[in-house]
PDB file of C-alpha atoms and ligand atoms in Angstrom:
ATOM      1  CA  MET T1266      -3.001 -10.851  14.633  1.00  0.00           C
ATOM      2  CA  SER T1267      -3.751  -7.851  12.685  1.00  0.00           C
ATOM      3  CA  GLU T1268      -4.354  -7.638   8.714  1.00  0.00           C
ATOM      4  CA  ILE T1269      -1.044  -6.410   8.128  1.00  0.00           C
ATOM      5  CA  LEU T1270       0.749  -9.166   9.688  1.00  0.00           C
ATOM      6  CA  GLU T1271      -1.068 -12.469   8.586  1.00  0.00           C
ATOM      7  CA  ALA T1272      -0.631 -10.596   4.646  1.00  0.00           C
ATOM      8  CA  LEU T1273       3.748  -9.826   5.932  1.00  0.00           C
ATOM      9  CA  PHE T1274       4.069 -13.815   7.158  1.00  0.00           C
ATOM     10  CA  ARG T1275       1.601 -14.896   4.027  1.00  0.00           C
ATOM     11  CA  ARG T1276       3.349 -13.291   1.504  1.00  0.00           C
ATOM     12  CA  ARG T1277       5.917 -15.860  -0.644  1.00  0.00           C
ATOM     13  CA  ALA T1278       7.085 -15.933  -3.643  1.00  0.00           C
ATOM     14  CA  VAL T1279       5.568 -17.091  -5.984  1.00  0.00           C
ATOM     15  CA  LYS T1280       6.785 -18.826  -8.301  1.00  0.00           C
ATOM     16  CA  ALA T1281       3.921 -19.567 -10.832  1.00  0.00           C
ATOM     17  CA  PHE T1282       0.362 -17.688 -11.235  1.00  0.00           C
ATOM     18  CA  GLU T1283      -3.487 -18.773 -12.124  1.00  0.00           C
ATOM     19  CA  PRO T1284      -4.449 -16.523 -13.855  1.00  0.00           C
ATOM     20  CA  VAL T1285      -6.193 -13.554 -12.232  1.00  0.00           C
ATOM     21  CA  GLU T1286      -8.176 -10.792 -13.607  1.00  0.00           C
ATOM     22  CA  ILE T1287      -6.809  -7.356 -10.938  1.00  0.00           C
ATOM     23  CA  PRO T1288      -9.424  -4.252 -10.995  1.00  0.00           C
ATOM     24  CA  GLN T1289      -8.251  -1.076 -11.292  1.00  0.00           C
ATOM     25  CA  VAL T1290      -9.354   0.236  -7.983  1.00  0.00           C
ATOM     26  CA  LEU T1291      -6.978  -2.535  -6.469  1.00  0.00           C
ATOM     27  CA  ARG T1292      -3.831  -1.119  -8.759  1.00  0.00           C
ATOM     28  CA  GLU T1293      -4.333   1.580  -7.852  1.00  0.00           C
ATOM     29  CA  GLN T1294      -4.097   0.876  -3.395  1.00  0.00           C
ATOM     30  CA  ILE T1295      -1.065  -1.880  -4.487  1.00  0.00           C
ATOM     31  CA  LEU T1296       0.527   1.494  -6.318  1.00  0.00           C
ATOM     32  CA  ASP T1297      -0.698   4.221  -3.782  1.00  0.00           C
ATOM     33  CA  ALA T1298       1.286   1.422  -1.179  1.00  0.00           C
ATOM     34  CA  ALA T1299       3.810   1.059  -2.191  1.00  0.00           C
ATOM     35  CA  ARG T1300       4.422   4.983  -2.650  1.00  0.00           C
ATOM     36  CA  HIS T1301       3.559   5.209   1.272  1.00  0.00           C
ATOM     37  CA  ALA T1302       6.664   3.796   1.931  1.00  0.00           C
ATOM     38  CA  PRO T1303       8.968   6.264   3.421  1.00  0.00           C
ATOM     39  CA  SER T1304      12.089   7.458   0.628  1.00  0.00           C
ATOM     40  CA  SER T1305      14.838   9.323   1.879  1.00  0.00           C
ATOM     41  CA  PHE T1306      13.719  13.452   2.085  1.00  0.00           C
ATOM     42  CA  ASN T1307      10.442  11.929   1.051  1.00  0.00           C
ATOM     43  CA  THR T1308      11.487  12.213  -2.508  1.00  0.00           C
ATOM     44  CA  GLN T1309      10.509   8.820  -3.480  1.00  0.00           C
ATOM     45  CA  PRO T1310      12.992   8.536  -6.681  1.00  0.00           C
ATOM     46  CA  TYR T1311      11.560   5.762  -8.743  1.00  0.00           C
ATOM     47  CA  ARG T1312       9.282   4.629 -10.668  1.00  0.00           C
ATOM     48  CA  PHE T1313       6.811   2.091 -11.237  1.00  0.00           C
ATOM     49  CA  PHE T1314       6.008   0.981 -15.253  1.00  0.00           C
ATOM     50  CA  TRP T1315       2.434  -1.531 -14.173  1.00  0.00           C
ATOM     51  CA  VAL T1316       2.613  -4.100 -17.860  1.00  0.00           C
ATOM     52  CA  GLU T1317      -0.663  -5.981 -17.803  1.00  0.00           C
ATOM     53  CA  SER T1318      -1.547  -5.842 -22.056  1.00  0.00           C
ATOM     54  CA  PRO T1319      -0.441  -9.782 -22.503  1.00  0.00           C
ATOM     55  CA  PRO T1320       1.299  -8.620 -25.614  1.00  0.00           C
ATOM     56  CA  ARG T1321       4.148  -6.619 -24.299  1.00  0.00           C
ATOM     57  CA  LYS T1322       4.082  -8.783 -21.305  1.00  0.00           C
ATOM     58  CA  ALA T1323       5.046 -11.269 -23.193  1.00  0.00           C
ATOM     59  CA  THR T1324       7.747  -8.788 -24.464  1.00  0.00           C
ATOM     60  CA  ALA T1325       8.106  -8.215 -20.249  1.00  0.00           C
ATOM     61  CA  ALA T1326       8.334 -11.738 -19.327  1.00  0.00           C
ATOM     62  CA  LYS T1327      10.622 -12.674 -22.219  1.00  0.00           C
ATOM     63  CA  LEU T1328      13.540  -9.490 -20.544  1.00  0.00           C
ATOM     64  CA  CYS T1329      13.118 -12.183 -17.837  1.00  0.00           C
ATOM     65  CA  LEU T1330      14.623 -13.749 -18.393  1.00  0.00           C
ATOM     66  CA  GLY T1331      11.256 -16.082 -19.422  1.00  0.00           C
ATOM     67  CA  GLN T1332      11.496 -16.908 -15.615  1.00  0.00           C
ATOM     68  CA  MET T1333       8.462 -18.812 -14.728  1.00  0.00           C
ATOM     69  CA  PRO T1334       6.828 -15.903 -11.838  1.00  0.00           C
ATOM     70  CA  ALA T1335       7.013 -13.742 -15.185  1.00  0.00           C
ATOM     71  CA  ALA T1336       5.805 -15.099 -17.609  1.00  0.00           C
ATOM     72  CA  THR T1337       2.688 -16.189 -15.497  1.00  0.00           C
ATOM     73  CA  ALA T1338       1.565 -13.215 -13.351  1.00  0.00           C
ATOM     74  CA  SER T1339      -1.152 -10.777 -15.033  1.00  0.00           C
ATOM     75  CA  ALA T1340       0.508  -8.009 -14.679  1.00  0.00           C
ATOM     76  CA  LEU T1341       4.525  -7.400 -14.157  1.00  0.00           C
ATOM     77  CA  VAL T1342       5.776  -4.832 -12.536  1.00  0.00           C
ATOM     78  CA  VAL T1343       9.424  -2.856 -12.958  1.00  0.00           C
ATOM     79  CA  ALA T1344       9.915  -0.811 -10.711  1.00  0.00           C
ATOM     80  CA  VAL T1345      12.812   2.082 -11.130  1.00  0.00           C
ATOM     81  CA  ALA T1346      15.181   3.621  -8.885  1.00  0.00           C
ATOM     82  CA  ASP T1347      14.760   6.956 -10.644  1.00  0.00           C
ATOM     83  CA  ILE T1348      17.693   9.536 -10.112  1.00  0.00           C
ATOM     84  CA  GLY T1349      16.101  12.139 -13.366  1.00  0.00           C
ATOM     85  CA  SER T1350      13.181  13.078 -11.083  1.00  0.00           C
ATOM     86  CA  LEU T1351      14.393  14.574  -7.875  1.00  0.00           C
ATOM     87  CA  ALA T1352      13.880  18.453  -8.805  1.00  0.00           C
ATOM     88  CA  ALA T1353      10.499  17.914 -10.190  1.00  0.00           C
ATOM     89  CA  THR T1354       9.984  15.758  -7.354  1.00  0.00           C
ATOM     90  CA  SER T1355      10.400  18.434  -4.897  1.00  0.00           C
ATOM     91  CA  GLN T1356       9.479  21.356  -7.056  1.00  0.00           C
ATOM     92  CA  ALA T1357       6.377  19.464  -7.248  1.00  0.00           C
ATOM     93  CA  GLN T1358       5.886  19.615  -2.908  1.00  0.00           C
ATOM     94  CA  LEU T1359       6.244  22.923  -3.196  1.00  0.00           C
ATOM     95  CA  GLU T1360       3.529  23.753  -5.601  1.00  0.00           C
ATOM     96  CA  TRP T1361       1.197  21.124  -3.323  1.00  0.00           C
ATOM     97  CA  MET T1362       1.930  22.585  -0.099  1.00  0.00           C
ATOM     98  CA  ARG T1363       2.073  25.778  -0.849  1.00  0.00           C
ATOM     99  CA  ARG T1364      -1.603  25.245  -2.910  1.00  0.00           C
ATOM    100  CA  SER T1365      -2.923  23.538   0.501  1.00  0.00           C
ATOM    101  CA  HIS T1366      -1.082  26.429   2.670  1.00  0.00           C
ATOM    102  CA  ALA T1367       0.976  23.729   4.472  1.00  0.00           C
ATOM    103  CA  LYS T1368       3.796  25.322   6.312  1.00  0.00           C
ATOM    104  CA  VAL T1369       5.910  25.363   4.087  1.00  0.00           C
ATOM    105  CA  ARG T1370       9.115  27.081   4.898  1.00  0.00           C
ATOM    106  CA  ASP T1371      10.531  24.484   6.801  1.00  0.00           C
ATOM    107  CA  TYR T1372       9.981  22.533   3.302  1.00  0.00           C
ATOM    108  CA  GLU T1373      11.623  25.153   1.465  1.00  0.00           C
ATOM    109  CA  ARG T1374      14.436  24.636   3.847  1.00  0.00           C
ATOM    110  CA  THR T1375      14.586  21.221   3.281  1.00  0.00           C
ATOM    111  CA  ALA T1376      14.141  21.399  -0.284  1.00  0.00           C
ATOM    112  CA  LYS T1377      17.018  22.956  -1.507  1.00  0.00           C
ATOM    113  CA  ILE T1378      19.635  21.753   0.982  1.00  0.00           C
ATOM    114  CA  GLY T1379      18.605  18.495  -1.390  1.00  0.00           C
ATOM    115  CA  ARG T1380      19.114  19.670  -4.253  1.00  0.00           C
ATOM    116  CA  ILE T1381      22.556  21.076  -3.560  1.00  0.00           C
ATOM    117  CA  LEU T1382      23.202  18.159  -1.402  1.00  0.00           C
ATOM    118  CA  PHE T1383      22.159  15.304  -3.794  1.00  0.00           C
ATOM    119  CA  MET T1384      23.696  17.549  -7.650  1.00  0.00           C
ATOM    120  CA  LEU T1385      26.673  16.380  -9.159  1.00  0.00           C
ATOM    121  CA  GLY T1386      26.998  18.446 -11.829  1.00  0.00           C
ATOM    122  CA  PRO T1387      28.749  18.162 -15.109  1.00  0.00           C
ATOM    123  CA  PHE T1388      30.580  15.179 -15.954  1.00  0.00           C
ATOM    124  CA  GLY T1389      29.646  14.889 -11.706  1.00  0.00           C
ATOM    125  CA  ILE T1390      32.286  17.409 -10.112  1.00  0.00           C
ATOM    126  CA  PHE T1391      29.312  19.302  -8.251  1.00  0.00           C
ATOM    127  CA  GLY T1392      29.560  16.201  -6.651  1.00  0.00           C
ATOM    128  CA  ALA T1393      33.658  15.564  -6.859  1.00  0.00           C
ATOM    129  CA  VAL T1394      33.535  18.671  -4.908  1.00  0.00           C
ATOM    130  CA  GLU T1395      31.690  17.467  -2.384  1.00  0.00           C
ATOM    131  CA  TRP T1396      33.511  14.503  -1.646  1.00  0.00           C
ATOM    132  CA  ALA T1397      36.374  17.049  -0.894  1.00  0.00           C
ATOM    133  CA  ILE T1398      34.335  19.340   0.893  1.00  0.00           C
ATOM    134  CA  PHE T1399      32.864  16.850   2.717  1.00  0.00           C
ATOM    135  CA  ARG T1400      35.494  14.781   3.880  1.00  0.00           C
ATOM    136  CA  LEU T1401      37.626  17.455   4.916  1.00  0.00           C
ATOM    137  CA  VAL T1402      34.834  18.118   6.976  1.00  0.00           C
ATOM    138  CA  ASN T1403      34.894  15.469   8.565  1.00  0.00           C
ATOM    139  CA  LEU T1404      38.119  15.562   9.571  1.00  0.00           C
ATOM    140  CA  TRP T1405      37.597  17.149  13.210  1.00  0.00           C
ATOM    141  CA  LYS T1406      33.349  16.844  12.213  1.00  0.00           C
ATOM    142  CA  THR T1407      31.350  14.438  12.797  1.00  0.00           C
ATOM    143  CA  ILE T1408      28.366  13.870   9.591  1.00  0.00           C
ATOM    144  CA  GLY T1409      27.123  11.701   7.276  1.00  0.00           C
ATOM    145  CA  MET T1410      28.665  11.726   3.894  1.00  0.00           C
ATOM    146  CA  PRO T1411      25.842  12.216   0.735  1.00  0.00           C
ATOM    147  CA  PRO T1412      25.482  10.241  -2.648  1.00  0.00           C
ATOM    148  CA  VAL T1413      28.307  12.899  -4.371  1.00  0.00           C
ATOM    149  CA  PHE T1414      29.128  10.460  -7.499  1.00  0.00           C
ATOM    150  CA  ARG T1415      26.705   8.708  -9.481  1.00  0.00           C
ATOM    151  CA  GLN T1416      26.982   5.165  -8.217  1.00  0.00           C
ATOM    152  CA  ASP T1417      26.029   6.569  -4.659  1.00  0.00           C
ATOM    153  CA  LEU T1418      23.070   8.519  -5.420  1.00  0.00           C
ATOM    154  CA  LEU T1419      21.527   5.277  -7.202  1.00  0.00           C
ATOM    155  CA  LYS T1420      23.061   3.068  -4.224  1.00  0.00           C
ATOM    156  CA  TRP T1421      20.627   5.868  -2.278  1.00  0.00           C
ATOM    157  CA  ALA T1422      17.881   5.775  -5.051  1.00  0.00           C
ATOM    158  CA  MET T1423      17.148   1.400  -5.257  1.00  0.00           C
ATOM    159  CA  LYS T1424      17.195   1.862  -0.268  1.00  0.00           C
ATOM    160  CA  SER T1425      13.814   3.605  -0.856  1.00  0.00           C
ATOM    161  CA  THR T1426      13.005   1.991  -3.845  1.00  0.00           C
ATOM    162  CA  SER T1427      12.869  -1.375  -2.924  1.00  0.00           C
ATOM    163  CA  LEU T1428      10.727  -0.068   1.076  1.00  0.00           C
ATOM    164  CA  ALA T1429       7.793   0.727  -1.786  1.00  0.00           C
ATOM    165  CA  CYS T1430       8.475  -2.089  -3.180  1.00  0.00           C
ATOM    166  CA  GLU T1431       7.786  -4.351   0.213  1.00  0.00           C
ATOM    167  CA  ASN T1432       4.604  -2.333   0.660  1.00  0.00           C
ATOM    168  CA  LEU T1433       3.473  -2.947  -2.402  1.00  0.00           C
ATOM    169  CA  MET T1434       4.148  -7.175  -2.955  1.00  0.00           C
ATOM    170  CA  ILE T1435       2.495  -7.204   1.262  1.00  0.00           C
ATOM    171  CA  ALA T1436      -0.234  -4.704  -0.056  1.00  0.00           C
ATOM    172  CA  ALA T1437      -1.048  -6.837  -3.271  1.00  0.00           C
ATOM    173  CA  GLU T1438      -0.974 -10.121  -0.460  1.00  0.00           C
ATOM    174  CA  ALA T1439      -2.935  -8.435   1.365  1.00  0.00           C
ATOM    175  CA  LEU T1440      -6.362  -7.790  -1.633  1.00  0.00           C
ATOM    176  CA  GLY T1441      -4.949 -11.118  -2.471  1.00  0.00           C
ATOM    177  CA  LEU T1442      -2.709 -11.767  -4.687  1.00  0.00           C
ATOM    178  CA  ASN T1443       0.789 -13.066  -4.854  1.00  0.00           C
ATOM    179  CA  THR T1444       3.369 -12.105  -6.096  1.00  0.00           C
ATOM    180  CA  CYS T1445       7.341 -12.708  -6.977  1.00  0.00           C
ATOM    181  CA  PRO T1446       9.924 -10.402  -7.005  1.00  0.00           C
ATOM    182  CA  MET T1447      12.963 -10.233  -9.334  1.00  0.00           C
ATOM    183  CA  GLU T1448      16.158  -9.439 -10.407  1.00  0.00           C
ATOM    184  CA  GLY T1449      17.218 -11.623 -12.742  1.00  0.00           C
ATOM    185  CA  PHE T1450      16.198  -9.641 -16.089  1.00  0.00           C
ATOM    186  CA  ASP T1451      18.039  -8.205 -19.416  1.00  0.00           C
ATOM    187  CA  GLY T1452      17.933  -4.148 -17.490  1.00  0.00           C
ATOM    188  CA  CYS T1453      19.474  -2.713 -20.461  1.00  0.00           C
ATOM    189  CA  ARG T1454      16.771  -4.077 -22.468  1.00  0.00           C
ATOM    190  CA  LEU T1455      14.203  -4.367 -20.325  1.00  0.00           C
ATOM    191  CA  SER T1456      14.885  -0.267 -20.071  1.00  0.00           C
ATOM    192  CA  ARG T1457      14.702   0.307 -23.660  1.00  0.00           C
ATOM    193  CA  PHE T1458      11.361  -1.994 -23.741  1.00  0.00           C
ATOM    194  CA  LEU T1459       9.525   0.789 -21.319  1.00  0.00           C
ATOM    195  CA  GLY T1460      11.441   3.737 -22.792  1.00  0.00           C
ATOM    196  CA  LEU T1461      13.865   5.494 -20.268  1.00  0.00           C
ATOM    197  CA  SER T1462      17.625   6.274 -20.958  1.00  0.00           C
ATOM    198  CA  THR T1463      20.378   3.167 -20.600  1.00  0.00           C
ATOM    199  CA  ARG T1464      23.112   4.616 -19.654  1.00  0.00           C
TER     200      ARG T1464
HETATM  201  C1  FMN A1142      16.124  -9.016  -4.893  1.00  0.00           C
HETATM  202  C2  FMN A1142      15.174 -10.438  -5.400  1.00  0.00           C
HETATM  203  C3  FMN A1142      15.666 -10.789  -6.106  1.00  0.00           C
HETATM  204  C4  FMN A1142      14.473 -11.727  -6.574  1.00  0.00           C
HETATM  205  N1  FMN A1142      15.509 -12.630  -7.571  1.00  0.00           N
HETATM  206  C5  FMN A1142      14.608 -13.909  -8.297  1.00  0.00           C
HETATM  207  C6  FMN A1142      14.335 -13.938  -9.769  1.00  0.00           C
HETATM  208  O1  FMN A1142      14.570 -13.225  -9.853  1.00  0.00           O
HETATM  209  N2  FMN A1142      13.314 -15.247  -9.946  1.00  0.00           N
HETATM  210  C7  FMN A1142      13.001 -15.599  -8.503  1.00  0.00           C
HETATM  211  O2  FMN A1142      11.565 -16.272  -9.521  1.00  0.00           O
HETATM  212  N3  FMN A1142      12.286 -15.144  -7.862  1.00  0.00           N
HETATM  213  C8  FMN A1142      13.098 -14.414  -8.005  1.00  0.00           C
HETATM  214  N4  FMN A1142      13.683 -13.340  -5.795  1.00  0.00           N
HETATM  215  C9  FMN A1142      12.039 -14.568  -5.083  1.00  0.00           C
HETATM  216  C10 FMN A1142      13.618 -15.052  -3.992  1.00  0.00           C
HETATM  217  O3  FMN A1142      13.704 -16.279  -4.961  1.00  0.00           O
HETATM  218  C11 FMN A1142      11.890 -15.511  -2.286  1.00  0.00           C
HETATM  219  O4  FMN A1142      11.981 -14.180  -1.959  1.00  0.00           O
HETATM  220  C12 FMN A1142      13.536 -16.313  -1.761  1.00  0.00           C
HETATM  221  O5  FMN A1142      13.918 -17.676  -1.661  1.00  0.00           O
HETATM  222  C13 FMN A1142      12.576 -16.906  -0.175  1.00  0.00           C
HETATM  223  O6  FMN A1142      11.504 -16.819   0.043  1.00  0.00           O
HETATM  224  P1  FMN A1142      10.238 -16.812   0.170  1.00  0.00           P
HETATM  225  O7  FMN A1142      10.545 -14.450  -0.621  1.00  0.00           O
HETATM  226  O8  FMN A1142       9.126 -17.414  -0.638  1.00  0.00           O
HETATM  227  O9  FMN A1142      10.404 -16.224   1.503  1.00  0.00           O
HETATM  228  C14 FMN A1142      14.223 -12.908  -5.484  1.00  0.00           C
HETATM  229  C15 FMN A1142      14.013 -11.834  -4.398  1.00  0.00           C
HETATM  230  C16 FMN A1142      14.566 -10.819  -3.385  1.00  0.00           C
HETATM  231  C17 FMN A1142      14.760 -10.075  -2.721  1.00  0.00           C
END
C-alpha cells in the first residue's frame, strides 16, 4: 500500500497523548503539507497558529473546554478561516509570479475576478448588489453563485481551511505524530487569546 494510504487508514482521533518533542523540521513539513491542499482560487484563506509553549498551551487547552486531547497534546494547531487575507494573498502571489517571470496575465485576470467576486464593500453593499446581479443573470443563464454575504464568505473559507486541516493531520500521521481534530472550544475567547478580531 502507498505510504499516503497507510497514513490515511492509520489516522485516528486520539483522545489522550504521550508527550513528545516535535522538531522544527517536522513542524515545517506538517504546515507545508497543510498549505499544499487545494484552495478556492488558490487563495489559501486561512491561518494556522502553532501553540507549543507550556503556559500558552495550558491556556489554549482551557479554552478547548479542558478536553483531554487539548490538555495532553504536545502542540495545539489552531486553524482560522481568514477572509481578511484575500487581497494580500493574491498580491503576494502576483509579486511572486512576476519575480519568477511566470506568465502572469492569466493570473492577473483571475486575481482581479476573485477580488471583485469576494468584495463585500461597506455594510455588505457590494455583496448585496452582486447577489441581485447574479440572481438576475441566473434567470436565463447557468451560473454559479459566489459567496456574497459575510456568512457565505466564511463558509467558503472554511471549506478550504478544512481541506488544509485534513492534509495537516495526514502529514502528521505520516511523520509519526497522532492528532485529534477539535471544534469543541470557546471561539471568542480563543480568538482573543490569539490576538484576532472576534467580529
Ligand atoms: C469537525 C470535527 C470536530 C471534532 N471535535 C472534536 C472535539 O471537540 N473533541 C474531540 O475529542 N474530538 C473531536 N473530533 C473527533 C471526532 O470525535 C472523531 O474524528 C470521530 O469520532 C471519528 O473518529 P476517527 O477520527 O478516529 O475516525 C472532531 C472531529 C471533527 C471532524
